[in-house]
XYZ file of N, CA and C in Angstrom:
219
model
N 0.795 -1.191 0.000
C 0.000 0.000 0.000
C 0.847 1.271 0.000
N 1.952 1.219 0.742
C 2.824 2.398 0.847
C 3.417 2.782 -0.503
N 3.774 1.790 -1.300
C 4.380 2.083 -2.608
C 3.347 2.762 -3.506
N 2.139 2.219 -3.531
C 1.078 2.853 -4.323
C 0.839 4.286 -3.846
N 0.822 4.452 -2.527
C 0.598 5.786 -1.965
C 1.699 6.748 -2.414
N 2.949 6.294 -2.323
C 4.089 7.136 -2.708
C 4.034 7.512 -4.191
N 3.436 6.643 -4.998
C 3.313 6.896 -6.434
C 2.069 7.730 -6.774
N 1.302 8.079 -5.738
C 0.095 8.866 -5.970
C -1.082 8.037 -6.456
N -0.963 6.728 -6.348
C -2.052 5.828 -6.767
C -2.887 5.476 -5.530
N -3.687 6.454 -5.106
C -4.366 6.350 -3.817
C -5.452 5.285 -3.778
N -6.153 5.090 -4.875
C -7.183 4.052 -4.894
C -6.551 2.668 -4.759
N -5.460 2.438 -5.475
C -4.752 1.159 -5.380
C -4.164 0.985 -3.981
N -3.686 2.070 -3.394
C -3.151 2.017 -2.031
C -4.237 1.608 -1.051
N -5.413 2.223 -1.176
C -6.526 1.894 -0.279
C -6.891 0.419 -0.397
N -6.942 -0.097 -1.623
C -7.270 -1.511 -1.823
C -6.217 -2.420 -1.188
N -4.952 -2.040 -1.316
C -3.875 -2.845 -0.725
C -3.975 -2.847 0.802
N -4.271 -1.688 1.380
C -4.419 -1.630 2.835
C -5.632 -2.432 3.298
N -6.713 -2.401 2.522
C -7.887 -3.210 2.876
C -7.566 -4.703 2.834
N -6.764 -5.118 1.856
C -6.353 -6.536 1.788
C -5.520 -6.902 3.011
N -4.615 -6.015 3.404
C -3.786 -6.275 4.581
C -4.646 -6.368 5.838
N -5.632 -5.497 5.942
C -6.504 -5.509 7.118
C -7.396 -6.745 7.147
N -7.722 -7.298 5.991
C -8.495 -8.541 5.946
C -7.684 -9.684 6.541
N -6.372 -9.621 6.357
C -5.484 -10.655 6.903
C -5.190 -10.430 8.380
N -5.108 -9.167 8.778
C -4.790 -8.830 10.168
C -5.583 -7.595 10.591
N -6.764 -7.795 11.169
C -7.618 -6.668 11.546
C -7.040 -5.786 12.660
N -5.951 -6.191 13.259
C -5.308 -5.391 14.309
C -4.084 -4.634 13.798
N -3.879 -4.631 12.491
C -2.722 -3.985 11.868
C -2.944 -2.472 11.857
N -2.432 -1.827 12.887
C -2.690 -0.395 13.078
C -2.243 0.438 11.882
N -1.095 0.098 11.310
C -0.595 0.888 10.185
C -1.412 0.656 8.913
N -2.157 -0.439 8.871
C -3.093 -0.638 7.778
C -4.215 0.389 7.831
N -4.709 0.638 9.044
C -5.760 1.652 9.204
C -5.222 3.055 8.952
N -4.005 3.312 9.424
C -3.404 4.633 9.186
C -3.206 4.848 7.685
N -2.623 3.873 7.017
C -2.392 3.989 5.574
C -3.690 4.114 4.796
N -4.688 3.337 5.199
C -5.995 3.426 4.542
C -6.570 4.825 4.730
N -6.485 5.341 5.943
C -6.986 6.685 6.207
C -6.266 7.734 5.391
N -4.957 7.591 5.269
C -4.192 8.562 4.483
C -4.570 8.487 3.005
N -4.777 7.276 2.498
C -5.171 7.118 1.093
C -6.572 7.695 0.866
N -7.468 7.447 1.805
C -8.824 7.997 1.682
C -8.788 9.518 1.740
N -7.993 10.030 2.635
C -7.861 11.485 2.791
C -7.306 12.105 1.515
N -6.329 11.462 0.913
C -5.717 11.973 -0.315
C -6.716 12.007 -1.468
N -7.749 11.160 -1.389
C -8.798 11.134 -2.406
C -9.944 12.086 -2.060
N -9.793 12.811 -0.957
C -10.833 13.756 -0.552
C -11.977 13.119 0.213
N -11.772 11.909 0.701
C -12.814 11.174 1.427
C -12.530 11.214 2.932
N -12.679 12.401 3.499
C -12.374 12.555 4.928
C -13.360 11.816 5.821
N -14.561 11.606 5.357
C -15.548 10.897 6.183
C -15.050 9.489 6.515
N -14.643 8.741 5.489
C -14.121 7.392 5.718
C -12.727 7.422 6.337
N -11.944 8.432 5.994
C -10.608 8.552 6.580
C -10.699 8.705 8.098
N -11.662 9.479 8.565
C -11.847 9.645 10.011
C -12.112 8.307 10.682
N -12.959 7.500 10.057
C -13.272 6.178 10.608
C -12.005 5.326 10.685
N -11.202 5.360 9.632
C -9.961 4.575 9.608
C -8.992 5.049 10.689
N -8.821 6.362 10.795
C -7.921 6.894 11.824
C -8.430 6.561 13.224
N -9.737 6.624 13.426
C -10.298 6.289 14.742
C -10.081 4.822 15.082
N -10.195 3.945 14.076
C -9.930 2.518 14.312
C -8.468 2.312 14.696
N -7.572 3.039 14.030
C -6.152 2.947 14.373
C -5.935 3.372 15.825
N -6.626 4.425 16.242
C -6.471 4.925 17.614
C -7.095 3.997 18.644
N -8.101 3.232 18.254
C -8.658 2.231 19.169
C -7.627 1.152 19.462
N -6.861 0.781 18.446
C -5.837 -0.260 18.597
C -4.595 0.300 19.273
N -4.215 1.504 18.881
C -2.984 2.133 19.376
C -3.273 3.584 19.796
N -3.849 3.762 20.990
C -4.147 5.120 21.448
C -2.871 5.968 21.449
N -2.992 7.163 20.951
C -1.829 8.042 20.913
C -0.985 7.904 19.663
N -1.416 7.096 18.699
C -0.668 6.968 17.443
C -0.638 8.330 16.751
N 0.551 8.883 16.626
C 0.691 10.249 16.112
C 0.211 10.401 14.679
N 0.468 9.426 13.845
C 0.039 9.518 12.445
C -1.487 9.547 12.354
N -2.148 8.711 13.145
C -3.611 8.689 13.143
C -4.157 9.998 13.714
N -3.543 10.491 14.791
C -3.985 11.753 15.383
C -3.859 12.903 14.392
N -2.724 12.955 13.695
C -2.509 14.010 12.701
C -3.520 13.926 11.556
N -3.747 12.709 11.075
C -4.711 12.520 9.994
C -6.106 12.974 10.412
N -6.483 12.634 11.627
C -7.792 13.043 12.142
C -7.877 14.566 12.231
N -6.816 15.180 12.720
C -6.795 16.639 12.825
C -6.910 17.286 11.441
N -6.215 16.733 10.452
C -6.275 17.284 9.091
C -7.688 17.205 8.533
N -8.372 16.112 8.817
C -9.728 15.956 8.297
C -10.708 16.898 8.975
N -10.388 17.341 10.161
C -11.313 18.201 10.886
C -11.120 19.676 10.563
N -10.160 19.992 9.718
C -9.912 21.393 9.333
C -10.929 21.848 8.328
């Protein structure tokens, strides 16, 4: 997912993160990456949900906190 994200292929990145989360629903960075990909596509509604799920697993995760803050601007 990270490679797709770095290449600006946000939809492909989101799909890759969803596949990773299907294998490991506790993969905090899967939720963070998914949220970032959703945010990059202008989908802050779903990005917020992804970042919140990341924070449920890892309270205080800075990347998730930042993503949530960006969506609330």
